XYZ file of C-alpha atoms in Angstrom:
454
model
C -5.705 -34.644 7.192
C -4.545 -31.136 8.317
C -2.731 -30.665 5.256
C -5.767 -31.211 3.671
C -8.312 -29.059 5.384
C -5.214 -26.360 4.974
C -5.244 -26.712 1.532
C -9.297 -26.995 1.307
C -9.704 -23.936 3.321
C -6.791 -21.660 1.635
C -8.300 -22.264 -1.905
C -11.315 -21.745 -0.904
C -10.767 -18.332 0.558
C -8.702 -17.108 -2.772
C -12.020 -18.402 -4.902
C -14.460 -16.966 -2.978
C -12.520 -13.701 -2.754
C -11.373 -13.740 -6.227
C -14.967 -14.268 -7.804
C -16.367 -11.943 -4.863
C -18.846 -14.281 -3.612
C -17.996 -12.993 0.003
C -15.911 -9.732 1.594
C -13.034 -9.285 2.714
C -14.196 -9.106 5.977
C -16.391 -12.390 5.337
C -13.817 -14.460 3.431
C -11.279 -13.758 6.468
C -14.098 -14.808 8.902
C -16.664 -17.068 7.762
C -14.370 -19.266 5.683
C -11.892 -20.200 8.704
C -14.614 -19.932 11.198
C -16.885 -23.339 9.282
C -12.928 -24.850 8.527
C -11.663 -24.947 12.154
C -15.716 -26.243 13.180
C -14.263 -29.579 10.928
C -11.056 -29.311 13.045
C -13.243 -29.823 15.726
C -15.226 -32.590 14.505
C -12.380 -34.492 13.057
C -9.723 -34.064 15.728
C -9.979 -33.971 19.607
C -9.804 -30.243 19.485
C -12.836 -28.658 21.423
C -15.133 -25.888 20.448
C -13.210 -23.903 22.976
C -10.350 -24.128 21.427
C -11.224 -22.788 18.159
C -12.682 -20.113 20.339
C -9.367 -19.851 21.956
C -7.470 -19.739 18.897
C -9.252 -16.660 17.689
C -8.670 -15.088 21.167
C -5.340 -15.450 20.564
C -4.895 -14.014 17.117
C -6.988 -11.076 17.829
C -5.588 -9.868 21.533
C -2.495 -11.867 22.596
C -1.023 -14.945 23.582
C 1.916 -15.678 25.866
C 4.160 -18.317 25.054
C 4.369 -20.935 28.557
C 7.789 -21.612 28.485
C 9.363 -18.496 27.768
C 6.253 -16.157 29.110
C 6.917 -14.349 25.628
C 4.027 -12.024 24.724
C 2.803 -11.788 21.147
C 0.594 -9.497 19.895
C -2.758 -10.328 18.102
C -3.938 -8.046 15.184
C -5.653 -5.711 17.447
C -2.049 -3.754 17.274
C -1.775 -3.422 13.596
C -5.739 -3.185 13.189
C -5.959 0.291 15.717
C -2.700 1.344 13.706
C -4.011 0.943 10.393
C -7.771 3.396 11.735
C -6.639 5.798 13.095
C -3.452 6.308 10.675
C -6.107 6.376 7.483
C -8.371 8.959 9.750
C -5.520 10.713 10.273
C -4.082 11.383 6.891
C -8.000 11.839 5.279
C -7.955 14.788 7.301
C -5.024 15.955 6.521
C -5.540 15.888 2.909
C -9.156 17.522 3.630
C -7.596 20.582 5.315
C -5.253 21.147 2.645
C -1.808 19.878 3.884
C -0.279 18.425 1.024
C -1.881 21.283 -1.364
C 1.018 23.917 -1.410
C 3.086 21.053 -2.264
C 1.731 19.893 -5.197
C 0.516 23.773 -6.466
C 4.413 24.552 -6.506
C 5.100 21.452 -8.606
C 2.411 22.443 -10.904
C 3.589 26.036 -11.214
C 6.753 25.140 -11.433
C 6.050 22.323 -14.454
C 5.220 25.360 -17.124
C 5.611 24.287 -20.654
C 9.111 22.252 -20.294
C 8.072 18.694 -20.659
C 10.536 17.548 -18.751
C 9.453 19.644 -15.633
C 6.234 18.432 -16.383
C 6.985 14.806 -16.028
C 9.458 15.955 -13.097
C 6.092 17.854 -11.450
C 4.087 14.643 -11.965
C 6.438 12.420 -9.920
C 6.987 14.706 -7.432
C 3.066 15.571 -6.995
C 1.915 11.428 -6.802
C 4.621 11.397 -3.956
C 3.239 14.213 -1.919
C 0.045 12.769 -2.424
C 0.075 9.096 -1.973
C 1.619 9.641 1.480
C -2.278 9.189 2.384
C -2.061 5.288 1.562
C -5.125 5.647 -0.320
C -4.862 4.441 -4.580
C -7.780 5.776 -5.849
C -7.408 9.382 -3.855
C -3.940 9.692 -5.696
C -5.146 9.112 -9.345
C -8.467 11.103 -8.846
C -6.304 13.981 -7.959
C -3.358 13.474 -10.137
C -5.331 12.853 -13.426
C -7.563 16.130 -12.912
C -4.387 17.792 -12.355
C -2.395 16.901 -14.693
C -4.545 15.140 -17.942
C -5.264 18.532 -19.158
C -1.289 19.787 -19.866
C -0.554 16.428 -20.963
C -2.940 16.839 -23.437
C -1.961 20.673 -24.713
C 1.768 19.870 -24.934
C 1.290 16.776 -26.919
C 3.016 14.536 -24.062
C 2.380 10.753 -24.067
C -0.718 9.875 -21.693
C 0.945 6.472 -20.833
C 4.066 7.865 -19.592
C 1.507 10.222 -17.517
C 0.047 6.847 -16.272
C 3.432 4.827 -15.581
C 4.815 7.550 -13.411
C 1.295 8.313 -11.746
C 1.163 4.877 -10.550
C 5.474 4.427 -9.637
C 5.230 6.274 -6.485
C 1.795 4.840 -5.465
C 3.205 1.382 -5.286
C 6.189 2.364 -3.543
C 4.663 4.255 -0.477
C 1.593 2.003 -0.191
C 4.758 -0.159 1.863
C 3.829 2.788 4.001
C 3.320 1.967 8.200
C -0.363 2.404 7.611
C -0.424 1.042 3.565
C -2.259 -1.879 3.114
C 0.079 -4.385 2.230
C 2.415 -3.303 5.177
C -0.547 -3.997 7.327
C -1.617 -7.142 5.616
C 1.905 -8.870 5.499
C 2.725 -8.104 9.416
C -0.311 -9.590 10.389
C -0.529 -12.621 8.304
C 3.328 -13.579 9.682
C 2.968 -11.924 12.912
C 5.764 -9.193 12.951
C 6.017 -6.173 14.059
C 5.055 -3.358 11.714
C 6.843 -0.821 12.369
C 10.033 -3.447 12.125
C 8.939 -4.553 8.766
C 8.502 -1.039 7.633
C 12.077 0.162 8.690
C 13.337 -3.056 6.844
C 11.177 -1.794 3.602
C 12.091 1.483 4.245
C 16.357 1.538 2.325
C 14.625 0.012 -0.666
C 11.486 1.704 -0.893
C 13.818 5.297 -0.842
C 15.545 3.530 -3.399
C 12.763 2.730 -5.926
C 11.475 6.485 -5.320
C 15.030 7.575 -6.581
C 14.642 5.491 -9.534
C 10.840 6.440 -10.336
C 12.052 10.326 -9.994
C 14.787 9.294 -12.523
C 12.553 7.284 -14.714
C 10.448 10.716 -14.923
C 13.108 12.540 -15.846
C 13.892 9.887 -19.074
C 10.438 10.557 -19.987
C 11.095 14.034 -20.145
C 13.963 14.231 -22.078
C 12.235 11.651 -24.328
C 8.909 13.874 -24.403
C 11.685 16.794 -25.445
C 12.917 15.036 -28.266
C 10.167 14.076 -29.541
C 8.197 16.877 -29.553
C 11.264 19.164 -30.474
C 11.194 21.161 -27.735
C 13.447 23.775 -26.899
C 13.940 26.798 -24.589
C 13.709 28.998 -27.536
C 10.623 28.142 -28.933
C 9.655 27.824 -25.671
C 5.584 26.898 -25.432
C 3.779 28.479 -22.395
C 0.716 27.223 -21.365
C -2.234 28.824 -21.095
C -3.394 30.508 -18.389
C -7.039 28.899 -18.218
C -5.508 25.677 -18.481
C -2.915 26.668 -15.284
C -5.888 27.831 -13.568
C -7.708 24.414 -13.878
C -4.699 22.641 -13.046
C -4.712 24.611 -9.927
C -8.219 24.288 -9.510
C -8.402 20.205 -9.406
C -6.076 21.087 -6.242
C -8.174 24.074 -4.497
C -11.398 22.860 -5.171
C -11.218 19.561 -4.160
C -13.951 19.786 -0.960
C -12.679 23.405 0.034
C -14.796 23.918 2.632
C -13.020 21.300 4.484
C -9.813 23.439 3.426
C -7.851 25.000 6.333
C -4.910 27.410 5.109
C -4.425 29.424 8.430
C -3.531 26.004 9.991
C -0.815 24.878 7.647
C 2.091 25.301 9.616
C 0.588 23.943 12.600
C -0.485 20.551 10.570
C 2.886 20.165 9.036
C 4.712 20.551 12.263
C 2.527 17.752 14.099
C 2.626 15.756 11.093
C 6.161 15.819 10.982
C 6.240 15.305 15.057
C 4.169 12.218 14.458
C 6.386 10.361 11.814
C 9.567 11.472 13.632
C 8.093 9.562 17.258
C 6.742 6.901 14.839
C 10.222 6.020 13.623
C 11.797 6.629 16.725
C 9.222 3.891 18.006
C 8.803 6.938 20.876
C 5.002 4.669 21.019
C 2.578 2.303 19.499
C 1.470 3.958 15.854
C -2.194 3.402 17.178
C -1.437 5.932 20.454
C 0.622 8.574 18.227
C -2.540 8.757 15.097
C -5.191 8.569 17.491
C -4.072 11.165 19.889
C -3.110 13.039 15.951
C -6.723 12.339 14.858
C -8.415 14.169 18.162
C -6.100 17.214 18.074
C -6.425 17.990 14.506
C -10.140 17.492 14.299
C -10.132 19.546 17.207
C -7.903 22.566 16.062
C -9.315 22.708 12.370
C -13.385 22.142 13.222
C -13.606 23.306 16.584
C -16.970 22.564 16.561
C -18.567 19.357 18.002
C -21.257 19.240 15.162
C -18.483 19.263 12.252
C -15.903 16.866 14.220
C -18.877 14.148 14.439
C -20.082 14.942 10.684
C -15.838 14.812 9.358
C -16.113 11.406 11.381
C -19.474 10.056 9.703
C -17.750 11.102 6.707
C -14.259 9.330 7.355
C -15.190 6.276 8.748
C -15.776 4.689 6.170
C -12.440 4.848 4.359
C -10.780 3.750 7.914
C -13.478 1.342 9.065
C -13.131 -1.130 5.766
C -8.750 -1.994 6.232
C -9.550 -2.048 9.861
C -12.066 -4.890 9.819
C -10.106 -6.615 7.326
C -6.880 -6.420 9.676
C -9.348 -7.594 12.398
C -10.930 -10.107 10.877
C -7.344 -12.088 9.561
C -6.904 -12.753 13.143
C -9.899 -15.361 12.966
C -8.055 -16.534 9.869
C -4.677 -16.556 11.042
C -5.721 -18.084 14.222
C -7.758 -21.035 12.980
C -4.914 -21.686 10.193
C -2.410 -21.283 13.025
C -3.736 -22.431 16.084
C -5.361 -25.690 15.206
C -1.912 -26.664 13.632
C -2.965 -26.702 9.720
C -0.342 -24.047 8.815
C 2.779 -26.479 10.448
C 0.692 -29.569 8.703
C 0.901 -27.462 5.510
C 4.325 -25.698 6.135
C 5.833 -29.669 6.802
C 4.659 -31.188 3.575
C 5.626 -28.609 1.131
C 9.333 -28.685 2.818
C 9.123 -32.173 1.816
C 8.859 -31.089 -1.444
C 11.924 -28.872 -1.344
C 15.226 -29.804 -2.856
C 17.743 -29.535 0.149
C 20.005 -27.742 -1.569
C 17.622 -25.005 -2.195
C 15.820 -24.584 1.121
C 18.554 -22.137 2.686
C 18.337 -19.597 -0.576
C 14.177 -19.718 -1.267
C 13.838 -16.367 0.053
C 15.032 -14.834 -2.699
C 13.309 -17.096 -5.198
C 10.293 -17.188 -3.973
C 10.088 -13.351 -3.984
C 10.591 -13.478 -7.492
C 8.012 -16.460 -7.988
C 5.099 -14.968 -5.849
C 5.272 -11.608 -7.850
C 2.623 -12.999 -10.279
C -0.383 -13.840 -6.850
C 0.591 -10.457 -5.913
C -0.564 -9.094 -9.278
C -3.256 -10.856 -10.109
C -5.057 -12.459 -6.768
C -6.914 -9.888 -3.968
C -4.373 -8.611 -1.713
C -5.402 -10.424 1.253
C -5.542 -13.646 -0.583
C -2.478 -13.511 -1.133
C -0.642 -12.466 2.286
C -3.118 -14.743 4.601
C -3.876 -17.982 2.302
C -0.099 -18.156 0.529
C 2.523 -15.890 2.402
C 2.193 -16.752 5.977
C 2.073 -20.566 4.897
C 6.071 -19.834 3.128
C 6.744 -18.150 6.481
C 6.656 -21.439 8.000
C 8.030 -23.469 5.344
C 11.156 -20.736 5.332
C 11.371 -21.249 8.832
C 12.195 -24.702 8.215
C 15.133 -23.475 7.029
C 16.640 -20.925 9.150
C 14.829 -17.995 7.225
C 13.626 -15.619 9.698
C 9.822 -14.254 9.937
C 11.001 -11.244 9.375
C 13.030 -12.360 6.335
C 10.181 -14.268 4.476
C 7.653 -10.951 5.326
C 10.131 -8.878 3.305
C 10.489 -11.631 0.163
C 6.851 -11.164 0.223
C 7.024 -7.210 -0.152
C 9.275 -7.619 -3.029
C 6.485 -8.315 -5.484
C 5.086 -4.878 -4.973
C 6.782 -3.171 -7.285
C 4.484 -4.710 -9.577
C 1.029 -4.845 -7.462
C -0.027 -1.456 -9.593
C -0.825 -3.447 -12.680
C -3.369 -5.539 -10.905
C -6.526 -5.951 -12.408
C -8.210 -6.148 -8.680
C -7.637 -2.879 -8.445
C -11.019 -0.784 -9.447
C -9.067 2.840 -9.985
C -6.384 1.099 -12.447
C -9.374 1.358 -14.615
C -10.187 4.912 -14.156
C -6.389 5.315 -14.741
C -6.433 3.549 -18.150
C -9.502 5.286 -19.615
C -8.606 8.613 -18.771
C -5.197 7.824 -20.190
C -6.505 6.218 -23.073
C -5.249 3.174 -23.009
C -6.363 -0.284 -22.542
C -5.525 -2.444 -19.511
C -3.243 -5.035 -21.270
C -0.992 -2.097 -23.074
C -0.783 -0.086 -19.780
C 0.373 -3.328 -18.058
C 3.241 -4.426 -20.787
C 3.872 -0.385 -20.622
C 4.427 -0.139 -16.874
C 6.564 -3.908 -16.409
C 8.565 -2.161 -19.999
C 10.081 0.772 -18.056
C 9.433 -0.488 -14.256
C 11.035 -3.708 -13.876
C 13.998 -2.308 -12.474
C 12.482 -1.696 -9.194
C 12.029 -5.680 -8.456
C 15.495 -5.925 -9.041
C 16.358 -2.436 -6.765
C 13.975 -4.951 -3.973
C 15.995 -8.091 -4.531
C 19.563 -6.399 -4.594
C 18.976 -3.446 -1.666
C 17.381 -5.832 0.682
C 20.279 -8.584 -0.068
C 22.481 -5.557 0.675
C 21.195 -4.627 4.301
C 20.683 -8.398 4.993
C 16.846 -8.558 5.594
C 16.784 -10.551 2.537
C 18.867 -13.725 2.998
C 20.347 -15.115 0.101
């Protein structure tokens, strides 16, 4: 019967999300909330159980024999604020702007500095976490001298989008965030066992640039001596769709300061020096503080923000109800014991790898959180059966990111793909033509450092 209600309740989150019928925040609340009330009825659970199974998720529990403490999603929820509030500001006050000028200055009429400049740009820039940020700023940068030199617009999209799927794995990234809590790990663990193969796929998106650009040179027969400059206006706009971007937010005579707290921050984040949540929040204060000085602008800059860091946040709160009903009232062992069932013995030791491969398609093409809290935390338990590790099936499930950028769930993709002039379909079968390589980079680095068992 648990299997069942498991099953019952899992689908019904992914439909309801996937047709939009409820929220994220109501699909990871409502849906488990009315499933573990038929716990209750059916079983000799208690209302205050299901109560207590939320509790749990969201604050802590502490295991009775061992007096082990785990963590609820209140840990990764705080992260996941104040990290986005964080790096909103510091793209409002200009941080990652001298960055991403030089690239552009540096790009002139060479197209393979151009498509070097474009990689190296979406980096600096996606280092926010936030998709549609990235390709606002990178196509009203860049479209323009695309279009002058005659350069491909889909090769502008592919490598746009690379580096956005690869730091998304970011600490405070969604899917980071979202995979930690749904299998209860650590997330600054899972991110430093992300982190070889993520610095991997960047080396291969910087190098799949550079093919572009020696294609774009062939094709277009350039060479040094005909050498075509671009024009100044169209320079100036590039440069423009950086300055002008909210410049009255813009803070110049604070640069150095940023950069060297931002740089503290990631250093003590790594170093695990303390909690991500302490390190942005205390980050958040002091540069509101030092670039608005004034009371009246802080509060306005927060009105403004919250929304961006309030959405993930109530998300990552509200999986604990899920991940505490599915947990807690024993439907995800129920669930995790019949599909082992179904497992060839011979196979159950190597799945990890398998079903990385296998789950790349729901990462594509269901809503992220359907995903990670109705499918992934369910194999966690099911590779458990098998000596996998937690830790081991959250990183199989991280694998399919490399090609989470062609998702059709994502609303910017579109915005991509117009600008670009494309349609969705040929910038999918575009992106998977040149881009497959980083599954593989996924599958064979993390074999390599062992996080992946094989």
């Amino acid at each position: 019967m648990l299997t069942f209600l498991a099953l019952a309740m899992i689908v019904s989150f992914i439909v309801l999300l996937a047709q939009k019928k409820l929220s994220v925040f109501g699909a990871l609340t409502i849906v488990p909330f009315i499933f573990g009330i038929l716990v209750v009825l059916l079983t000799d659970a208690s209302f205050m159980d299901l109560f207590r199974w939320i509790q749990d998720a969201l604050f802590f529990k502490v295991n009775a024999e061992t007096g082990k403490v785990s963590m609820g999603v209140i840990s990764p929820g705080l992260l996941i604020l104040f990290a986005v509030l964080y790096f909103d500001v510091m793209l409002n006050v200009g941080l990652f702007d001298p960055l991403c000028e030089f690239f552009i200055k540096k790009a002139k009429g060479d197209p393979l500095k151009v498509t070097m400049s474009t990689v190296l740009t979406a980096t600096a820039v996606t280092m926010n976490g936030d998709t549609t940020t990235t390709i606002i700023i990178m196509v009203a940068a860049f479209l323009s001298l695309y279009k002058q030199l005659g350069m491909k617009l889909s090769y502008l999209a592919v490598i746009i989008v690379t580096p956005i799927g690869i730091f998304n794995q970011l600490p405070w990234g969604g899917p980071t965030i979202a995979a930690a809590t749904a299998m209860g790990v650590p997330v600054s663990e899972l991110f430093a066992a992300l982190l070889p193969g993520m610095l991997a796929a960047e080396v291969f998106a910087i190098a799949m640039a550079y093919y572009f650009g020696v294609k774009e040179r062939k094709r277009l027969n350039w060479s040094k001596e005909q050498m075509k400059d671009i024009d100044s206006g169209v320079m100036e706009g590039m440069l423009q769709a950086i300055r002008e971007k909210e410049p009255e937010l813009k803070r110049p005579q604070y640069y150095w300061v940023n950069l060297i707290m931002t740089f503290g921050i990631l250093t003590m984040l790594i170093l695990e020096v303390a909690h991500g949540a302490i390190l942005f929040m205390l980050g958040t204060a002091i540069a509101l503080t030092l670039n608005y000085k004034n009371s009246g602008l802080v509060n306005e800059r927060l009105d403004d923000l919250a929304s961006d860091a309030l959405a993930p946040a109530l998300a990552t709160l509200g999986a604990g109800v899920f991940s505490g009903v599915l947990s807690g009232s024993g439907m995800a062992l129920a669930l995790a014991q019949s599909i082992t069932m179904l497992i060839p013995e011979s196979i159950g030791p190597h799945m990890a790898p398998l079903y990385a491969i296998i789950a790349t398609p729901a990462i594509v093409f269901l809503p992220q959180d359907a995903f990670y809290f109705g499918i992934s935390n369910v194999m966690a338990d099911v590779m458990g059966q098998y000596g996998i590790s937690t830790m081991g099936a959250a990183v199989a499930s991280m694998v399919g990111q490399s090609f989470r950028l062609i998702s059709p769930v994502i609303p910017a993709l579109y915005m991509l793909t117009d600008h670009t002039e494309q349609n969705f379909v040929s910038f999918q079968f575009t992106y998977a033509k040149y881009a497959w390589p980083i599954l593989v980079i996924y599958l064979v680095g993390y074999s390599l450092t062992g996080v992946l068992p094989i």
